[in-house]
Short mmCIF file of C-alpha atoms in Angstrom, two decimals:
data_model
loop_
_atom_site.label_atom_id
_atom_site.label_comp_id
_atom_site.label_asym_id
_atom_site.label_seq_id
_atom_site.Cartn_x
_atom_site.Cartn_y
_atom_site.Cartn_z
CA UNK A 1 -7.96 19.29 -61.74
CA UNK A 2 -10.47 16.64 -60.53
CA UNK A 3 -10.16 12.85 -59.77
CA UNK A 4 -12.43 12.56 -62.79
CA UNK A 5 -10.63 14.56 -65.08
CA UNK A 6 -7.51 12.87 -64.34
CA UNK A 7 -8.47 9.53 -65.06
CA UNK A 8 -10.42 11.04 -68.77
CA UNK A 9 -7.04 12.32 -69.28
CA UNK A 10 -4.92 8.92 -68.56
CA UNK A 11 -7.77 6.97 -70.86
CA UNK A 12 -6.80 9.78 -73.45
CA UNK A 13 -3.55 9.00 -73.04
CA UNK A 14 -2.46 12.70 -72.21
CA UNK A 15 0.52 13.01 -69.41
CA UNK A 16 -0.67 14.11 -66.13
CA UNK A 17 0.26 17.52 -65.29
CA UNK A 18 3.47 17.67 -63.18
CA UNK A 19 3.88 19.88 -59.89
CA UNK A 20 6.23 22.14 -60.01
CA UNK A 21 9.62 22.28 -57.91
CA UNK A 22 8.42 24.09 -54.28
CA UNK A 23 4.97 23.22 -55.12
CA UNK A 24 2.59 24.95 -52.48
CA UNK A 25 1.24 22.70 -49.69
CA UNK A 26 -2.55 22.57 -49.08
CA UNK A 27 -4.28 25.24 -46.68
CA UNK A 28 -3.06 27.88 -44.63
CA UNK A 29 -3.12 29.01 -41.31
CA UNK A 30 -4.52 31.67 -38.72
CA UNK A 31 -3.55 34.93 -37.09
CA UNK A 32 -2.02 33.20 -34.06
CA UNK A 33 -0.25 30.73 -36.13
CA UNK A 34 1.54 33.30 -38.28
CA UNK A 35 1.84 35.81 -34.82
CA UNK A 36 3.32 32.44 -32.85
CA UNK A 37 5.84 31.92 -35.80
CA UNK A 38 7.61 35.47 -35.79
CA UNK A 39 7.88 35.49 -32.13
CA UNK A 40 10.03 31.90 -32.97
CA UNK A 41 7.31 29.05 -32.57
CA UNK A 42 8.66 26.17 -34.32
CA UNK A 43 7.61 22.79 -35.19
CA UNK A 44 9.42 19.86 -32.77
CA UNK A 45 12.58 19.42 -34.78
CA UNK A 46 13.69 15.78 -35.75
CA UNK A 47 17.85 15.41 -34.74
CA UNK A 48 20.16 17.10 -36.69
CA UNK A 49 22.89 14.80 -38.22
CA UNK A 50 26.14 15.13 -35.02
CA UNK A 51 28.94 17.31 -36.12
CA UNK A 52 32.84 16.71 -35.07
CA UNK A 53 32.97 20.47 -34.28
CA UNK A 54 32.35 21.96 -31.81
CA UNK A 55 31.50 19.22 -29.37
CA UNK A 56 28.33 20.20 -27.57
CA UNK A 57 25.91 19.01 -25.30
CA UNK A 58 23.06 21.41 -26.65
CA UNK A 59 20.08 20.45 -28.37
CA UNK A 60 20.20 20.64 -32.37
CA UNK A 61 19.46 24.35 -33.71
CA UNK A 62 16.57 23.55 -35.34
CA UNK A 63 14.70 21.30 -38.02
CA UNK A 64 16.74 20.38 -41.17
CA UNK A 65 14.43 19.91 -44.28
CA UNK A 66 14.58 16.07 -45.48
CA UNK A 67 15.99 15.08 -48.50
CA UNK A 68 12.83 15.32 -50.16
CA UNK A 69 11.93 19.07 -48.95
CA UNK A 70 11.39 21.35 -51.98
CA UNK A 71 13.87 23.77 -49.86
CA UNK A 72 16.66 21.69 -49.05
CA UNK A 73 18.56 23.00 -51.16
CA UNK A 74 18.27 26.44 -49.51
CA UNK A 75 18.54 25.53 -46.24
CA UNK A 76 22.36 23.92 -47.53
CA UNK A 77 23.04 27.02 -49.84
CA UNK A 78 22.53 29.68 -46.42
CA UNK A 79 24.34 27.31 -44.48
CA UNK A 80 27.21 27.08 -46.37
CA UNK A 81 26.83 31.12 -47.66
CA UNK A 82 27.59 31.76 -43.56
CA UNK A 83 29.62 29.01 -42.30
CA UNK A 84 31.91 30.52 -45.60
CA UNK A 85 31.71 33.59 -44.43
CA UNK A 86 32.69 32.95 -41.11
CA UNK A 87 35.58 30.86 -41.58
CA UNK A 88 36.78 33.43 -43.85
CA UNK A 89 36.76 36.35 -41.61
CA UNK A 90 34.81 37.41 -38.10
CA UNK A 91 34.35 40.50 -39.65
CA UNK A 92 31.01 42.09 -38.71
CA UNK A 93 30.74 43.27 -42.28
CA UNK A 94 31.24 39.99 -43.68
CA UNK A 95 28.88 38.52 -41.24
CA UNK A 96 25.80 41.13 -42.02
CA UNK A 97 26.79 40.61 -46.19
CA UNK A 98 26.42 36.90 -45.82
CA UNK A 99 22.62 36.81 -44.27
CA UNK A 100 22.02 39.80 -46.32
CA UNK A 101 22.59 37.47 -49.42
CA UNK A 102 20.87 34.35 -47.49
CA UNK A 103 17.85 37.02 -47.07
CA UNK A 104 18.26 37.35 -50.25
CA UNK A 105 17.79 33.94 -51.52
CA UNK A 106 15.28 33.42 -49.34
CA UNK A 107 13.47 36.01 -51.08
CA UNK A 108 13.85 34.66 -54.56
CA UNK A 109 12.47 30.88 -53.40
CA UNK A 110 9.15 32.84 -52.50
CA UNK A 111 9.06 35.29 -55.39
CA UNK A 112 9.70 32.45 -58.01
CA UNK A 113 6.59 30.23 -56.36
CA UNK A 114 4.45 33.53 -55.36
CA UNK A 115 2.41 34.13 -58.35
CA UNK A 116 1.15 30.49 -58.43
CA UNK A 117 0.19 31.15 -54.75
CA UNK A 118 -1.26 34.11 -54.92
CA UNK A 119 -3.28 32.99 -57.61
CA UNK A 120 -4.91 30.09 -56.34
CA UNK A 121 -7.81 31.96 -54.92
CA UNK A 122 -9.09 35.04 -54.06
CA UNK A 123 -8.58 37.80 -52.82
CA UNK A 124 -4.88 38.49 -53.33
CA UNK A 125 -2.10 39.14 -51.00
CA UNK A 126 -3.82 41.92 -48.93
CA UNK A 127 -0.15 43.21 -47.94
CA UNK A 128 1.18 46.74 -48.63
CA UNK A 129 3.53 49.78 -47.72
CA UNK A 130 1.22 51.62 -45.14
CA UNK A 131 0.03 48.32 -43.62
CA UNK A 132 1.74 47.27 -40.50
CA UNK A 133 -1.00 45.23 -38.25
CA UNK A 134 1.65 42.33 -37.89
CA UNK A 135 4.26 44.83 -36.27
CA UNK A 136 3.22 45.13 -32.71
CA UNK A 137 4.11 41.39 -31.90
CA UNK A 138 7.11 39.95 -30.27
CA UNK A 139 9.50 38.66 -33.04
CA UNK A 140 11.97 36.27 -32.74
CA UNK A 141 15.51 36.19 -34.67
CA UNK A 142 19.03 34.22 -35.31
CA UNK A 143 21.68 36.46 -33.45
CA UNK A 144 23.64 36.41 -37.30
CA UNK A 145 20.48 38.14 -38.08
CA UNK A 146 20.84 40.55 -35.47
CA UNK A 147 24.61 42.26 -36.04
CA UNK A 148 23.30 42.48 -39.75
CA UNK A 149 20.24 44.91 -38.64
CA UNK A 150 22.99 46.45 -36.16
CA UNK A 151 25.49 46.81 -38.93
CA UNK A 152 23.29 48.58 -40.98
CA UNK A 153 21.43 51.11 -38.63
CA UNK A 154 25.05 51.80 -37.63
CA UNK A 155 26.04 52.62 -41.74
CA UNK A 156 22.74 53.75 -43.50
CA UNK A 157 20.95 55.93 -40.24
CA UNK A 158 21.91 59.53 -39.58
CA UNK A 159 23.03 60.33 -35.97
CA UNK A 160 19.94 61.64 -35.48
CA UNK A 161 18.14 58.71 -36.61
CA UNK A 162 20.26 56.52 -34.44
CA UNK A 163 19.56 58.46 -31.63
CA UNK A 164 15.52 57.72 -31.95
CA UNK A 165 15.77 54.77 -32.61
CA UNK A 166 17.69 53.73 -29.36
CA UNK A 167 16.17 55.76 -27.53
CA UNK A 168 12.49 53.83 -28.99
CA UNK A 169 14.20 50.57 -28.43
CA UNK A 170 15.32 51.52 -24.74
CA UNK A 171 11.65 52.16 -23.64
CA UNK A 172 10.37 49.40 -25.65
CA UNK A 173 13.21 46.64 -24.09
CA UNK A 174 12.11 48.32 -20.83
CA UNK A 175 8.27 47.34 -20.85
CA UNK A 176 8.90 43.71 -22.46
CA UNK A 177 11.36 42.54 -20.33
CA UNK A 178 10.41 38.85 -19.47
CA UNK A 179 6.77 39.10 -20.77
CA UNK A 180 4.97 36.36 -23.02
CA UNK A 181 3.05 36.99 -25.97
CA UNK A 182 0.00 37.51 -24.89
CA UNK A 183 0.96 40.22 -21.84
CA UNK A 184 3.45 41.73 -25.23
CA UNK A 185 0.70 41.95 -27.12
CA UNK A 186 -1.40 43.36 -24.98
CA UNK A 187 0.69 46.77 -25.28
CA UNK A 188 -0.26 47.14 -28.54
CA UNK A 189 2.79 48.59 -28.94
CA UNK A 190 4.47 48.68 -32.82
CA UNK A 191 8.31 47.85 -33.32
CA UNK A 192 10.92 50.39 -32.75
CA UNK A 193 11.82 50.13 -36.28
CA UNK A 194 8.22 51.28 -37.45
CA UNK A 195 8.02 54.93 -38.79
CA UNK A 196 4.73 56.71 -40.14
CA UNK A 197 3.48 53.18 -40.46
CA UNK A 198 6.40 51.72 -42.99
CA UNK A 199 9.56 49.36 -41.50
CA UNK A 200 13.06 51.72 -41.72
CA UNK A 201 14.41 48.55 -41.96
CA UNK A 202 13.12 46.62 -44.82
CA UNK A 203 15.55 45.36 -47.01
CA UNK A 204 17.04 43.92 -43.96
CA UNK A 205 14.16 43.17 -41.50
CA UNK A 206 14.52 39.94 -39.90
CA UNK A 207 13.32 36.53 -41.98
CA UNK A 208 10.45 35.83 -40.08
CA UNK A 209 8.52 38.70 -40.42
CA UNK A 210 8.84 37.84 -44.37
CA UNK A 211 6.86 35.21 -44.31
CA UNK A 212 3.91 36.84 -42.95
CA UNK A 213 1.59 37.33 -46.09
CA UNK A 214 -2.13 37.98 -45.57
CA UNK A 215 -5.15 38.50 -47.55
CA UNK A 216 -7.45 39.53 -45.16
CA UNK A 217 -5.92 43.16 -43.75
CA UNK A 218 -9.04 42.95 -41.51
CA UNK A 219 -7.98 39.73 -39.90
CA UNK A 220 -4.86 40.92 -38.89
CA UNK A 221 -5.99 44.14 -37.47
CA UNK A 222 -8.53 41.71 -35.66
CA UNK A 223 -5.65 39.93 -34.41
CA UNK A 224 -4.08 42.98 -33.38
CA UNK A 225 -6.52 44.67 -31.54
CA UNK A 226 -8.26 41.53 -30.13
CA UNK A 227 -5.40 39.84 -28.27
CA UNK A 228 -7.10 38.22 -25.37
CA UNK A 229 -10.06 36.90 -28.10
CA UNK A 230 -6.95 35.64 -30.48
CA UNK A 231 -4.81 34.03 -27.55
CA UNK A 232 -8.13 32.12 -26.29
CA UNK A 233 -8.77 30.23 -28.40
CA UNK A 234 -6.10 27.91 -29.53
CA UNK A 235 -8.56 26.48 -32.33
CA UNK A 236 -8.59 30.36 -34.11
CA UNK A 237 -4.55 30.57 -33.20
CA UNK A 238 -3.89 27.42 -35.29
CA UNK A 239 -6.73 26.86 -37.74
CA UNK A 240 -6.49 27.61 -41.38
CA UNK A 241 -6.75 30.76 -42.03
CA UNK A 242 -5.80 34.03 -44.54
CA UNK A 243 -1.57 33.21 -44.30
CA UNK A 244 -0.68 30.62 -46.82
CA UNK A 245 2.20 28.57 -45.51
CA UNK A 246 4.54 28.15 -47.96
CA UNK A 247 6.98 31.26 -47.12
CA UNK A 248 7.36 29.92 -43.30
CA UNK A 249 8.15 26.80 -45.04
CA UNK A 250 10.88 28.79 -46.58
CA UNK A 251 11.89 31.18 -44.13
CA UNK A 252 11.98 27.70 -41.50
CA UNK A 253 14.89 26.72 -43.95
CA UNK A 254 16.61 29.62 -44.24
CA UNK A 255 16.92 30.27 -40.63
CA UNK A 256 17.88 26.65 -39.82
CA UNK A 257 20.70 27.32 -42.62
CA UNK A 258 21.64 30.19 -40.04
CA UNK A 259 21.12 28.87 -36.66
CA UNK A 260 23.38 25.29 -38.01
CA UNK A 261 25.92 27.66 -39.51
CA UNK A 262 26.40 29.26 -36.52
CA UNK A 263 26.84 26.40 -34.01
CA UNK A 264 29.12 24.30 -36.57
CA UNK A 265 31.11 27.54 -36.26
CA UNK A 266 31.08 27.12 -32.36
CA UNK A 267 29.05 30.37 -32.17
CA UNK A 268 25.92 30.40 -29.94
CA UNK A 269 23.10 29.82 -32.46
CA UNK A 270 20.07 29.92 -29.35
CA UNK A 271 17.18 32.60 -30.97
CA UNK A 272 17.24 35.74 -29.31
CA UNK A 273 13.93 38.45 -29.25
CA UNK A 274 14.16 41.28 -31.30
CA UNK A 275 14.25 43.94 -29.10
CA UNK A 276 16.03 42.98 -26.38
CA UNK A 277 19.05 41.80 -28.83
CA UNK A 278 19.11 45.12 -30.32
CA UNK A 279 18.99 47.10 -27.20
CA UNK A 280 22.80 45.07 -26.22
CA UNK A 281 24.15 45.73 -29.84
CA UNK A 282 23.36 49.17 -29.73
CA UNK A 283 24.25 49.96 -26.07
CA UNK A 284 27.53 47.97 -26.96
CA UNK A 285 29.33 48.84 -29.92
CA UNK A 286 31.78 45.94 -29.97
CA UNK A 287 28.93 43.20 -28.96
CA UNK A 288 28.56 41.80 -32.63
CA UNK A 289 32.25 41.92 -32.45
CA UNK A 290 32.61 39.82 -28.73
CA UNK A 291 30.22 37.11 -30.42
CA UNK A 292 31.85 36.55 -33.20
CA UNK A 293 34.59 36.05 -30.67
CA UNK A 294 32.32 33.40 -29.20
CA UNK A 295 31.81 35.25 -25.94
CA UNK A 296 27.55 34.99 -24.51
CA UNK A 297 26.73 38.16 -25.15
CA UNK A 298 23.08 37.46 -25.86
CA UNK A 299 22.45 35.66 -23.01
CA UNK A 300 20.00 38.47 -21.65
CA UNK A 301 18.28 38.69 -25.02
CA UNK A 302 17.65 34.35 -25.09
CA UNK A 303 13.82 33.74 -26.77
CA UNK A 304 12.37 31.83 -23.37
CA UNK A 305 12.38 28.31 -23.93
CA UNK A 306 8.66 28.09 -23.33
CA UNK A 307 7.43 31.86 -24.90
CA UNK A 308 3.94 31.56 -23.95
CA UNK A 309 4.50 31.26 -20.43
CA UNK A 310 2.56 34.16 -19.97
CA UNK A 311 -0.51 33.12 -21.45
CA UNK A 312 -1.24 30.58 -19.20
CA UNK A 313 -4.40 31.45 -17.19
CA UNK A 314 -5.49 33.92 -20.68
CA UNK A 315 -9.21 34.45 -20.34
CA UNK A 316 -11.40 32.90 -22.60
CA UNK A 317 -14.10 35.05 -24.10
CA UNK A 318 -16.93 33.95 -26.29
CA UNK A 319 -15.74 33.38 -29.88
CA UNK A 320 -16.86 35.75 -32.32
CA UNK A 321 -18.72 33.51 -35.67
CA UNK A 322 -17.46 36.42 -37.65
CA UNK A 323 -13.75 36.00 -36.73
CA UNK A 324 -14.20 32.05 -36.93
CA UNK A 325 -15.52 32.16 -40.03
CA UNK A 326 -12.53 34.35 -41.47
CA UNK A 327 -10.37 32.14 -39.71
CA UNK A 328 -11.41 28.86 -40.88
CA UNK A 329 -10.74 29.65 -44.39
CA UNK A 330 -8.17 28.06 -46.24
CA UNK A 331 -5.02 30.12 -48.03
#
């Protein structure tokens, strides 16, 4: 609705329509945007309110949605769903069921606001089984998040399955280790967990690569197979673009309900990369156990504090007006 409809429908008298609860913000963003999030960009977090326990010298987990945030109340709901969970028992199992459910409520904020999304213009979410473009970037988790994915390769994956999957982790920790995004995504490599082009670990893949909807498949295998073009130019990496924002929005909540759970508990809550956390669980069957312990195990697997350390020096090739174009749209 226009500014001129608006005021025709005040003179009329008629009440102004309201936005709903979570209503979407304007615009979206670009390839590198949504690539930068799952390997754990954030925005610069404001403090988070001091805790009594533990006492700490380290930097807040993360951002904490205001007051007036459409998903504070998730954000509070997954923090106290795990900080519940964990002063209840250390058990691994009880651990992976609590950010299974926070997953899970994550999911429902985005499904109940998707439709209105989706809808706004055209075309649709471009997303489907089959299409996996966004898997052969670096992603970034909450450890919490990794003993669930741990806990349930270890129950739902044959031997057999377990055994290829290690072994595709191994090789994959092995050719990562200490690179940046851009040198990472030069390999072109996909995710251990990808099989015949579909993630063997859906229902509990990590948060952030939920919040990775497209509607341009194109762009995304652009982004893919284009990573020196995507990483220079910081205008295409950030710009509007095909991915609307509103499930990072949500996802940014959720995982800050994990990350504060965790260090209220006294647990390390620092974000780890996906691989190389996996590689220690699996090599180590009692590491989820030793953390919930509050012993470092992670400590190899720590995202770098500045994750495109890499990139520095990237090349800059001529833009492409066809790319620019795509990415300048707004979600």
């Amino acid at each position: 609705m226009n500014r001129k409809d608006r005021r025709r429908q005040a003179k009329a008298g008629v009440p102004a329509a309201q936005e709903p609860a979570g209503a979407p913000l304007p615009g979206g963003f670009g390839a590198g945007d949504a690539f930068a999030f799952l390997a754990g960009a954030r925005p610069a977090p404001p403090p988070v309110p001091v805790v009594a326990r533990p006492r700490t010298k380290a930097p807040p987990p993360s951002t904490t949605p205001s007051d007036k945030s459409p998903y504070r109340g998730l954000f509070v709901a997954i923090q106290n769903r795990v900080l519940d969970a964990l002063r209840t028992s250390r058990s691994v199992a009880v651990v992976a069921r609590a950010v299974a459910d926070s997953a899970a409520l994550s999911d429902r904020t985005w499904n109940e606001i998707r439709p209105a999304i989706e809808s706004r213009r055209q075309p649709n979410f471009a997303c489907a089984a089959g299409c996996s473009w966004c898997c052969h970037q670096q992603v970034a988790l909450e450890p919490v998040e990794a003993i669930a994915i741990a806990r349930h390769v270890e129950t739902h994956f044959t031997a057999g399955e377990r055994a290829a999957v290690k072994q595709r982790i191994d090789a994959l920790a092995e050719r990562t280790r200490g690179l940046g995004n851009l040198a990472w995504a030069r390999l072109k490599t996909p995710c251990a967990f990808l099989i015949d082009g579909k993630c063997s670990i859906y229902e509990v893949r990590p948060l952030r690569c939920r919040a990775v909807y497209s509607r341009d498949a194109e762009h995304c295998r652009w982004a893919m197979e284009s990573p020196d073009e995507y990483f220079g130019h910081r205008e295409r990496r950030l710009g509007s673009g095909p991915y609307p924002i509103e499930p990072r929005h949500i996802v940014d909540a959720a995982l800050t309900g994990l990350a504060v759970a965790a260090r209220d508990f006294g647990l390390s809550w620092k974000t780890l990369t996906f691989m190389a956390a996996m590689k220690i669980l699996l090599d180590q069957p009692d590491a989820a156990q030793r953390y919930l312990a509050g012993e470092p195990v992670f400590a190899t697997a720590l995202l770098p504090d500045d994750e495109d350390a890499a990139t520095i020096g990237a090349p800059s090739p001529a833009p492409s007006s066809h790319r620019l174009a795509k990415s300048g749209d707004s979600a």
